[in-house]
Short mmCIF file of C-alpha atoms in Angstrom, two decimals:
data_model
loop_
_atom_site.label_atom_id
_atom_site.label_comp_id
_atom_site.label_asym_id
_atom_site.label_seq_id
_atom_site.Cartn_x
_atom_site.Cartn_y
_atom_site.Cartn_z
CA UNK A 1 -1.41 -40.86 46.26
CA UNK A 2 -3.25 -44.25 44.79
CA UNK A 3 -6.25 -45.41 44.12
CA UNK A 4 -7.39 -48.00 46.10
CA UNK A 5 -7.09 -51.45 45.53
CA UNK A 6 -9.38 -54.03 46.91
CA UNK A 7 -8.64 -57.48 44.94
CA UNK A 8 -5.87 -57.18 42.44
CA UNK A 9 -3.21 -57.85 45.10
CA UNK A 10 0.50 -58.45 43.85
CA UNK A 11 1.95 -61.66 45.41
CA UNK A 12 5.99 -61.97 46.52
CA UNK A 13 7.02 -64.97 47.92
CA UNK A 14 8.48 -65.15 51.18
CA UNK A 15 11.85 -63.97 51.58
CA UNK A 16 11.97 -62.43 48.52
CA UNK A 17 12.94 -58.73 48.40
CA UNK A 18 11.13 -55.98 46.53
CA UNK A 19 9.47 -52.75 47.43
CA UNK A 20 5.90 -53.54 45.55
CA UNK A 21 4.51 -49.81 46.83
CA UNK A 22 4.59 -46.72 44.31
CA UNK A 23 6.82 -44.45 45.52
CA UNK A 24 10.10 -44.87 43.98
CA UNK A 25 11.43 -41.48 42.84
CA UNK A 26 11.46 -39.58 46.25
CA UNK A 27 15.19 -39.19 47.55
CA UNK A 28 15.68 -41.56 50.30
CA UNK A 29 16.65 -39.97 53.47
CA UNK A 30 17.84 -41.03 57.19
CA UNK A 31 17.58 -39.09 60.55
CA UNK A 32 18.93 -40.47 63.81
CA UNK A 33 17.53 -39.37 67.31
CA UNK A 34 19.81 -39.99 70.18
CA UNK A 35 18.21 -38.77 73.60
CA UNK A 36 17.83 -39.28 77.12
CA UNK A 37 16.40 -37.49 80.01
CA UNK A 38 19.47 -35.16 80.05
CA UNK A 39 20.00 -34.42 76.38
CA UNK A 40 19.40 -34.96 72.86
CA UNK A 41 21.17 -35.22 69.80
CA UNK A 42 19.76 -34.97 66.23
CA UNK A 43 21.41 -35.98 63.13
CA UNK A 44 19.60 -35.45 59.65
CA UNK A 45 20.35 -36.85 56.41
CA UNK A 46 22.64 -39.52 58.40
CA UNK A 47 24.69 -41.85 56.67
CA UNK A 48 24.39 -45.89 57.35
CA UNK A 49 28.12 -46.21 58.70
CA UNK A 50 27.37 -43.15 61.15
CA UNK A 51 24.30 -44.70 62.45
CA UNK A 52 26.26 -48.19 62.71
CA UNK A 53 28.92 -46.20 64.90
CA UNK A 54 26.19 -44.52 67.35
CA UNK A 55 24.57 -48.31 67.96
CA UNK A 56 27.85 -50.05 68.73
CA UNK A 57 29.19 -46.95 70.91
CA UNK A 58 29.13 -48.66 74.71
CA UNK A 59 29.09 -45.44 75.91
CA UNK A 60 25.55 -45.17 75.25
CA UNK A 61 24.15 -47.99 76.36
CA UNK A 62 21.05 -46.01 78.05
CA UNK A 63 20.16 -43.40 75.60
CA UNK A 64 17.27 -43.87 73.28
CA UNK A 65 17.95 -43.92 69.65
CA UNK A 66 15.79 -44.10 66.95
CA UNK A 67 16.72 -44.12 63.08
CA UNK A 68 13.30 -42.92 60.83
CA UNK A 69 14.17 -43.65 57.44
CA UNK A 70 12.03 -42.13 54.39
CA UNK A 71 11.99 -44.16 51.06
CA UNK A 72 11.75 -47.85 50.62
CA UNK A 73 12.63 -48.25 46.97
CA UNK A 74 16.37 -48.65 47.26
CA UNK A 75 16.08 -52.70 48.65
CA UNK A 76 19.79 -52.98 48.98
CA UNK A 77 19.89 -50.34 51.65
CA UNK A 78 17.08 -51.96 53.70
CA UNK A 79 18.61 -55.40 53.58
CA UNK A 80 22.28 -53.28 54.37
CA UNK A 81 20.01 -52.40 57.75
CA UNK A 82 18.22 -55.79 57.80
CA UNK A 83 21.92 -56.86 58.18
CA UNK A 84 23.29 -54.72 60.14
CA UNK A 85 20.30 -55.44 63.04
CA UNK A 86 20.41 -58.84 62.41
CA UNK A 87 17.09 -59.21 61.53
CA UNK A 88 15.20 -62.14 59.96
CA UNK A 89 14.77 -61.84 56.20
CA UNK A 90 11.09 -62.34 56.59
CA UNK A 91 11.11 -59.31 58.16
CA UNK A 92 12.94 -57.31 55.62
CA UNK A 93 10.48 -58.77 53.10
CA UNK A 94 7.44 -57.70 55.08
CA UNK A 95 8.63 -54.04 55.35
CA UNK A 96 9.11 -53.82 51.39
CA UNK A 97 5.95 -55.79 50.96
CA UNK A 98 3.22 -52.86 51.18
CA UNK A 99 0.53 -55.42 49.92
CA UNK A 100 0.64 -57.16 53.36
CA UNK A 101 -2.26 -56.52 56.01
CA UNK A 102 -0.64 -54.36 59.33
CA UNK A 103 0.90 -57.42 61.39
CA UNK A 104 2.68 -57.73 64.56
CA UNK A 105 5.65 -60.21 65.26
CA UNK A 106 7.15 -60.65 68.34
CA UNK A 107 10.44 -62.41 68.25
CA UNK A 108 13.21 -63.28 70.84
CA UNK A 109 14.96 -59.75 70.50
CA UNK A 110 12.74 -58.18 68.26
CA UNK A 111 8.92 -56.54 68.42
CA UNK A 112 8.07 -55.90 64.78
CA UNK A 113 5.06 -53.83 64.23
CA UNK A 114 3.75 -52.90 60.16
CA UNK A 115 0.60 -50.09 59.94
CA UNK A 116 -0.98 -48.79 57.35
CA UNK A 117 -1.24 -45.16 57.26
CA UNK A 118 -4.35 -43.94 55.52
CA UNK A 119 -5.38 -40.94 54.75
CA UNK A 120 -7.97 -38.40 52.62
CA UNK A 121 -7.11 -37.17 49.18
CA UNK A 122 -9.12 -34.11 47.97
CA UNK A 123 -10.02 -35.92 44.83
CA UNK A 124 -13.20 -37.82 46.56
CA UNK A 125 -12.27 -41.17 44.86
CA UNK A 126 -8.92 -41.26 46.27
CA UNK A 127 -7.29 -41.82 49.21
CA UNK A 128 -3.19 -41.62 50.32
CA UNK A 129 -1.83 -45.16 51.59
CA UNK A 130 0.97 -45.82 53.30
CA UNK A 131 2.53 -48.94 54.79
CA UNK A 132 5.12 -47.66 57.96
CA UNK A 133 7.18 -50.47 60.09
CA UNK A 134 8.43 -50.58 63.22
CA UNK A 135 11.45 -52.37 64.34
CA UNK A 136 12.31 -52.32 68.18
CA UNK A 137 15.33 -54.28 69.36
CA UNK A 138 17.43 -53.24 72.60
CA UNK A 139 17.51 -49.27 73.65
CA UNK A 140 16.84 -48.56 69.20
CA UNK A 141 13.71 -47.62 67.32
CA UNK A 142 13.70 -48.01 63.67
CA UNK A 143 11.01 -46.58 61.48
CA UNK A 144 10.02 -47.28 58.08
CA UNK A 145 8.23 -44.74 55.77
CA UNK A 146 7.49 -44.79 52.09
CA UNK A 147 7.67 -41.12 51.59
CA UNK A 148 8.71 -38.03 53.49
CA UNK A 149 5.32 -37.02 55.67
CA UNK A 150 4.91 -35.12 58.71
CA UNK A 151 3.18 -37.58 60.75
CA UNK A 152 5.62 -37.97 63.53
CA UNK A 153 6.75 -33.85 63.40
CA UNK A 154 5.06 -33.16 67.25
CA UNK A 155 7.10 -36.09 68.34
CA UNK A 156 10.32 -34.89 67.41
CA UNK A 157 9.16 -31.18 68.98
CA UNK A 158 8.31 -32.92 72.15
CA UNK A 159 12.12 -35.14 72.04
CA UNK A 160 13.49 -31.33 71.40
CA UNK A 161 11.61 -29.39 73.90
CA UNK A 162 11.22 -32.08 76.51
CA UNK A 163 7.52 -31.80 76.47
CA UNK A 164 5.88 -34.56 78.71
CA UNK A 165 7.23 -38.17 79.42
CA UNK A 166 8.98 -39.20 76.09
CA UNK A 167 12.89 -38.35 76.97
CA UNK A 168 12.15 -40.24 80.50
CA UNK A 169 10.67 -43.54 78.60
CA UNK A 170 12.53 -45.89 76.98
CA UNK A 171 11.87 -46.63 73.51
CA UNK A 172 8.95 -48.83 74.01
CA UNK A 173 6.88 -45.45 75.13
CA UNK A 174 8.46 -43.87 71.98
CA UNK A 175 6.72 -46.62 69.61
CA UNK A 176 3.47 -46.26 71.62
CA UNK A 177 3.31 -42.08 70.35
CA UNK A 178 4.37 -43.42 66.85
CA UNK A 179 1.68 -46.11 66.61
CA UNK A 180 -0.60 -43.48 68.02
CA UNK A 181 0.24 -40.41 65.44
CA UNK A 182 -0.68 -43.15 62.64
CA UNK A 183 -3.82 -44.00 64.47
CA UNK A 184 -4.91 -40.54 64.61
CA UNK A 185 -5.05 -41.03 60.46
CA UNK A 186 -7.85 -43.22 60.88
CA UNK A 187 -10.22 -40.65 62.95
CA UNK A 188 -9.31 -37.39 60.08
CA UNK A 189 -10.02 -40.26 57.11
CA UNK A 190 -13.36 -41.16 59.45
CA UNK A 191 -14.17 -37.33 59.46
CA UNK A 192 -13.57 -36.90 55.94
CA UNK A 193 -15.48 -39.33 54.81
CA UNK A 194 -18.66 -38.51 57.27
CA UNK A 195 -18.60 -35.28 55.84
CA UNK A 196 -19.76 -37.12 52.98
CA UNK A 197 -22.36 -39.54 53.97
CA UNK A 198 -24.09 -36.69 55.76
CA UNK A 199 -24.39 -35.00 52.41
CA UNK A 200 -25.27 -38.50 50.88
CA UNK A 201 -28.02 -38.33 53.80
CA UNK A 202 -29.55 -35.22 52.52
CA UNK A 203 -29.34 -35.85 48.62
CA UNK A 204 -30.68 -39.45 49.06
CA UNK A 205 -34.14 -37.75 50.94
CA UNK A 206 -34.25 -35.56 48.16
CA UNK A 207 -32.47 -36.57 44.97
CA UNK A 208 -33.54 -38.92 42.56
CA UNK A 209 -30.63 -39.04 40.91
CA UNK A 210 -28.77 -42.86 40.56
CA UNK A 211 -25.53 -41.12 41.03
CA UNK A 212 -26.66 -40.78 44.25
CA UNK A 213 -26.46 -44.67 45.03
CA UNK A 214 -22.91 -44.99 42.80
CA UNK A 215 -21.57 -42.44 45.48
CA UNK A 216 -23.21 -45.04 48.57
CA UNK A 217 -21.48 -48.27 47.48
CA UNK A 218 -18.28 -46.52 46.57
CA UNK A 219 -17.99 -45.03 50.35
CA UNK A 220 -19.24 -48.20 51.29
CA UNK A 221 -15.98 -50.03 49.68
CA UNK A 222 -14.08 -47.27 51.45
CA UNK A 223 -15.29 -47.83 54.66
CA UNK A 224 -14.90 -51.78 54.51
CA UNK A 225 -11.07 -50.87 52.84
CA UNK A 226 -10.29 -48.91 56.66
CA UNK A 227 -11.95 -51.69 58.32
CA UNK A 228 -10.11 -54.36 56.99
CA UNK A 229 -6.57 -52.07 57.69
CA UNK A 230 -7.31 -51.42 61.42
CA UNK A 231 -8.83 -55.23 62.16
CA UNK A 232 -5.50 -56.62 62.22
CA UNK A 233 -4.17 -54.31 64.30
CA UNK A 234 -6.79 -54.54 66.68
CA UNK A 235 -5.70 -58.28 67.11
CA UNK A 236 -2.30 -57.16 66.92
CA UNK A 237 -2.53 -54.79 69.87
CA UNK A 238 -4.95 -57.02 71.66
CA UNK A 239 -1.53 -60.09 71.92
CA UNK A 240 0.52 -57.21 72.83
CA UNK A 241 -1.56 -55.82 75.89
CA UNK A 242 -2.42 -59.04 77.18
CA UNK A 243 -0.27 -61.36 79.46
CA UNK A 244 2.97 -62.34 77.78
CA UNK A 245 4.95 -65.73 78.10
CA UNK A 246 8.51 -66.60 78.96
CA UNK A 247 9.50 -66.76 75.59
CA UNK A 248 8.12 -63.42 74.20
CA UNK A 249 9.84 -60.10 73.18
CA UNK A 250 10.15 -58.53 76.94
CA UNK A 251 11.61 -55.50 75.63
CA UNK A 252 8.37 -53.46 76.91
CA UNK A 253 8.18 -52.38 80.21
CA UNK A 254 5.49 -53.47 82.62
CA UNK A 255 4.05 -49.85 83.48
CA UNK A 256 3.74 -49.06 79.73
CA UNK A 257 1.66 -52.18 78.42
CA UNK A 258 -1.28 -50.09 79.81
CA UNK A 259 -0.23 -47.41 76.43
CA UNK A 260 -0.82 -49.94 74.42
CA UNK A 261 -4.06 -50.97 76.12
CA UNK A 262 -5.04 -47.62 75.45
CA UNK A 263 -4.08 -47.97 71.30
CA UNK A 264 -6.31 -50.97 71.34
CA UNK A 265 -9.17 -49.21 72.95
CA UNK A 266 -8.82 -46.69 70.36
CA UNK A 267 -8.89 -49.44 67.77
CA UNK A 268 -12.09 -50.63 68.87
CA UNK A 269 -13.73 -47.27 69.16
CA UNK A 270 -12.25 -46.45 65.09
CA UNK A 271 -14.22 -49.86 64.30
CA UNK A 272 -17.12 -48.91 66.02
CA UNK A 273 -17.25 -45.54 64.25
CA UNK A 274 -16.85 -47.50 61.03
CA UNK A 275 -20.10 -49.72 61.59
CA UNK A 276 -22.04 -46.76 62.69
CA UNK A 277 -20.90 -44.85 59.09
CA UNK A 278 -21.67 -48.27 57.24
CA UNK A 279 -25.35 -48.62 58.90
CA UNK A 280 -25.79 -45.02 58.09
CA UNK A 281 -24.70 -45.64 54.51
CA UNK A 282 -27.56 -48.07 54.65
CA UNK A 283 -29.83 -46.09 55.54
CA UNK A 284 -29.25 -43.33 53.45
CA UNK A 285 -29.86 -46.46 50.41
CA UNK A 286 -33.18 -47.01 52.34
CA UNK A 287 -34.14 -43.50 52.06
CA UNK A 288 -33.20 -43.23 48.62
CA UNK A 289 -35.19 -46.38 47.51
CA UNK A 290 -38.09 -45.53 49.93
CA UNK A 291 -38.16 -41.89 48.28
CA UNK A 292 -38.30 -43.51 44.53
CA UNK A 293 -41.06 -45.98 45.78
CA UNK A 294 -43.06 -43.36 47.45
CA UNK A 295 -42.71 -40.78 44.59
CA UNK A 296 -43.35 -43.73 42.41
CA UNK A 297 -46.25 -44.11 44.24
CA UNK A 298 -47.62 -40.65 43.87
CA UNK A 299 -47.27 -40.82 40.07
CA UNK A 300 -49.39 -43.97 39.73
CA UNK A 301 -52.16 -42.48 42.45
CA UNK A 302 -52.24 -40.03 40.15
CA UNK A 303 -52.38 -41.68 37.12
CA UNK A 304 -55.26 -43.89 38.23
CA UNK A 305 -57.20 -41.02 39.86
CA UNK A 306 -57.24 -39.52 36.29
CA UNK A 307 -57.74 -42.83 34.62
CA UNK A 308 -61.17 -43.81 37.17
CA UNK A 309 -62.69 -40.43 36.37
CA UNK A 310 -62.59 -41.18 32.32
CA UNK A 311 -63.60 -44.31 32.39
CA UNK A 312 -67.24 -43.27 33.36
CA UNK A 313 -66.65 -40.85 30.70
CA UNK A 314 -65.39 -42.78 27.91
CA UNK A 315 -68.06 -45.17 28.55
CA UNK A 316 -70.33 -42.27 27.65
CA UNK A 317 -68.77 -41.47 24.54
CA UNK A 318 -68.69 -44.91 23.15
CA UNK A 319 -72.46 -45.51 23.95
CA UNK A 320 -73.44 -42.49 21.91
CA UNK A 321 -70.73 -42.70 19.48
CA UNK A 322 -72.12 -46.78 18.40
CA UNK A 323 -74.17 -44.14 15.47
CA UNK A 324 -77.50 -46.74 15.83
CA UNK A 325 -79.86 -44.92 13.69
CA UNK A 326 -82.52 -45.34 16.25
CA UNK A 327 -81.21 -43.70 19.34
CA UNK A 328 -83.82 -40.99 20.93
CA UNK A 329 -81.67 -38.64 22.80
CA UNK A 330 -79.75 -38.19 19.59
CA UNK A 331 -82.59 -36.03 18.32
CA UNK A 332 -83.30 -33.75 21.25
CA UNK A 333 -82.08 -30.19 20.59
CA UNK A 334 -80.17 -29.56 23.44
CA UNK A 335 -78.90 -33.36 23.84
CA UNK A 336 -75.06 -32.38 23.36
CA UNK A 337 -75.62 -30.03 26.04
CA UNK A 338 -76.98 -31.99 28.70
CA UNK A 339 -74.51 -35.32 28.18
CA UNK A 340 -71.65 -32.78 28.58
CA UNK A 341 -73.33 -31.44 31.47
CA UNK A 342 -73.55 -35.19 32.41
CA UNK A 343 -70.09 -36.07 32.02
CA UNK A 344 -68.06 -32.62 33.55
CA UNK A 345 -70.95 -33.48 36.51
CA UNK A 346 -69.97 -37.10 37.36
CA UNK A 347 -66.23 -35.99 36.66
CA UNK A 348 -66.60 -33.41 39.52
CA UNK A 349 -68.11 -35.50 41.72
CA UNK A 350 -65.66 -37.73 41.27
CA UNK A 351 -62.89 -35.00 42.20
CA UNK A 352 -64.99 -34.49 45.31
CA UNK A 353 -65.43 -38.20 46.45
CA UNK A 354 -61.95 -38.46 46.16
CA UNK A 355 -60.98 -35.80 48.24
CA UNK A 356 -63.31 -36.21 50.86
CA UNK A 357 -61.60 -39.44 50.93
CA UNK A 358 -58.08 -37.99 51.04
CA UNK A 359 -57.08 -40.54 48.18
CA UNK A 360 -55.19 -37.40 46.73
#
């Protein structure tokens, strides 16, 4: 778990090779997944050479396989994979890179895909990041996770039980339920975080507290941190749904670019959810100032009500308080009397001209 970042952003040069995320004490481990429509096979906490033996095996040609691999922090056994794949170092540095924005490359014999996984912490200033690659070359699907997570658990039930279409797909369908399981991240960190603003809604209406407004702009930032994660794939899945030349990655079959038409759709309706949150985040700051104005309103209607209805009154007091010695009603007997009778009279019908006038 992290909190997020939205400027300081570490820079590696290309090429270079470092893991620049923060988890680097988990114990790094490797599964292999070797299935086709007739069988599977599932090997946990697989070593390299084993997983080295199961590609090269002729034998296997058609099967599926795909090597998840949990931890990032050991470089030299990334680039031993890098190598043993034969895949361009830029690639290898983009996969320890978690800085980078999610990116798609599509090379001769390779489709490269990097997401960011993002989800809800219950500390409401934090949220869990994580950056997972794809690599697919050939009949092989390799994953690349930070940390152990459950994200992709239904998928290996549905490779065991032979639920659905997976163990009839090649590996191209298999990176289309990966890339949507970290999609569906996006819609529970959406829920969470509408949970909030509707509470936001109801406090700003109500609350006069500034807190109130700290709690706006810092879902705001949220909000604009997921939108900036899932534009890129947007644009990523947009190049990879749409007509292809000669000299792209054809490792995708024909009948399954429509999955990936599908991710993109979902892409768009995420950002679409994120603009509606964001203008509802501004209107919850429009409520908030309106209710301050208007309340601040009622305090100064009041204060000038009060202020209009002694001035008539303090002009009283000052004109018999000037102590001229010549000043008639000062020697009546009842004089007091009838200038306080005066003054509480033109102070009620004050009240009552007011009212009548719905000024308060």
């Amino acid at each position: 778990m992290k909190r997020i970042k939205y400027k300081k952003v570490r820079k590696v040069q290309p090429n270079y090779f470092e893991y620049t995320g923060i988890h680097k004490t988990d114990p790094i481990e490797m599964q292999l997944f070797v299935y086709d429509d007739a069988g599977y096979e599932e090997y946990k906490k697989v070593a390299l050479q084993r997983v080295k033996k199961e590609i090269e095996d002729e034998l296997q040609e058609n099967d599926v396989k795909w090597f998840n691999i949990h931890g990032l922090h050991n470089v030299e056994l990334v680039k031993e994979i890098g190598e043993m794949l034969a895949i361009e170092p830029f690639i290898i540095s983009d996969i320890l890179n978690t800085n980078r924005r999610s990116k798609m490359e599509e090379l001769d014999k390779v489709l490269f895909f990097s997401i960011k996984s993002i989800l809800p912490d219950n500390d409401y200033d934090m949220v869990s990041v994580e950056q997972i690659s794809f690599l697919l070359k050939d009949n092989l699907l390799v994953s690349f996770q930070e940390k152990k997570s459950d994200f992709f658990t239904h998928i290996r039930e549905r490779i065991k039980t032979h639920s659905g279409i997976v163990r009839k797909k090649k590996n191209d369908y298999l990176l289309y339920l990966l890339l949507e399981a970290v999609m569906e991240n996006f819609y529970i960190t959406i829920e969470f975080y509408e949970d909030q603003i509707e509470d936001l809604m109801i406090e700003a209406k109500s609350s006069d507290n500034p807190e109130v407004l700290v709690r706006i702009e810092r879902n705001r930032e949220h909000l604009n941190f997921l939108k900036r994660s899932i534009l890129p794939l947007r644009d990523a899945l947009f190049n990879l749904k749409s007509e292809h030349d000669e000299d792209d990655y054809d490792g995708i079959e024909k009948a399954n670019y429509s999955f990936f038409a599908r991710l993109h759709q979902k892409s768009l309706e995420i950002l679409e959810q994120i603009e509606y949150d964001m203008n509802t985040l501004d209107s919850a700051s429009s409520f908030y100032f309106s209710s301050q104005s208007h309340r601040m309103n009622e305090i100064m209607k009041v204060l000038t009500v009060v202020s209009v209805i002694f001035m008539p009154l303090t002009f009283l007091v000052g004109v018999y308080g000037m102590n001229f010695k010549h000043m008639p009603e000062l020697e009546y007997a009842y004089g007091y009397y009838i200038v306080v009778a005066v003054m509480v009279a033109i102070a009620l019908g004050m009240v009552y001209y007011f009212k009548k006038k719905k000024w308060f």
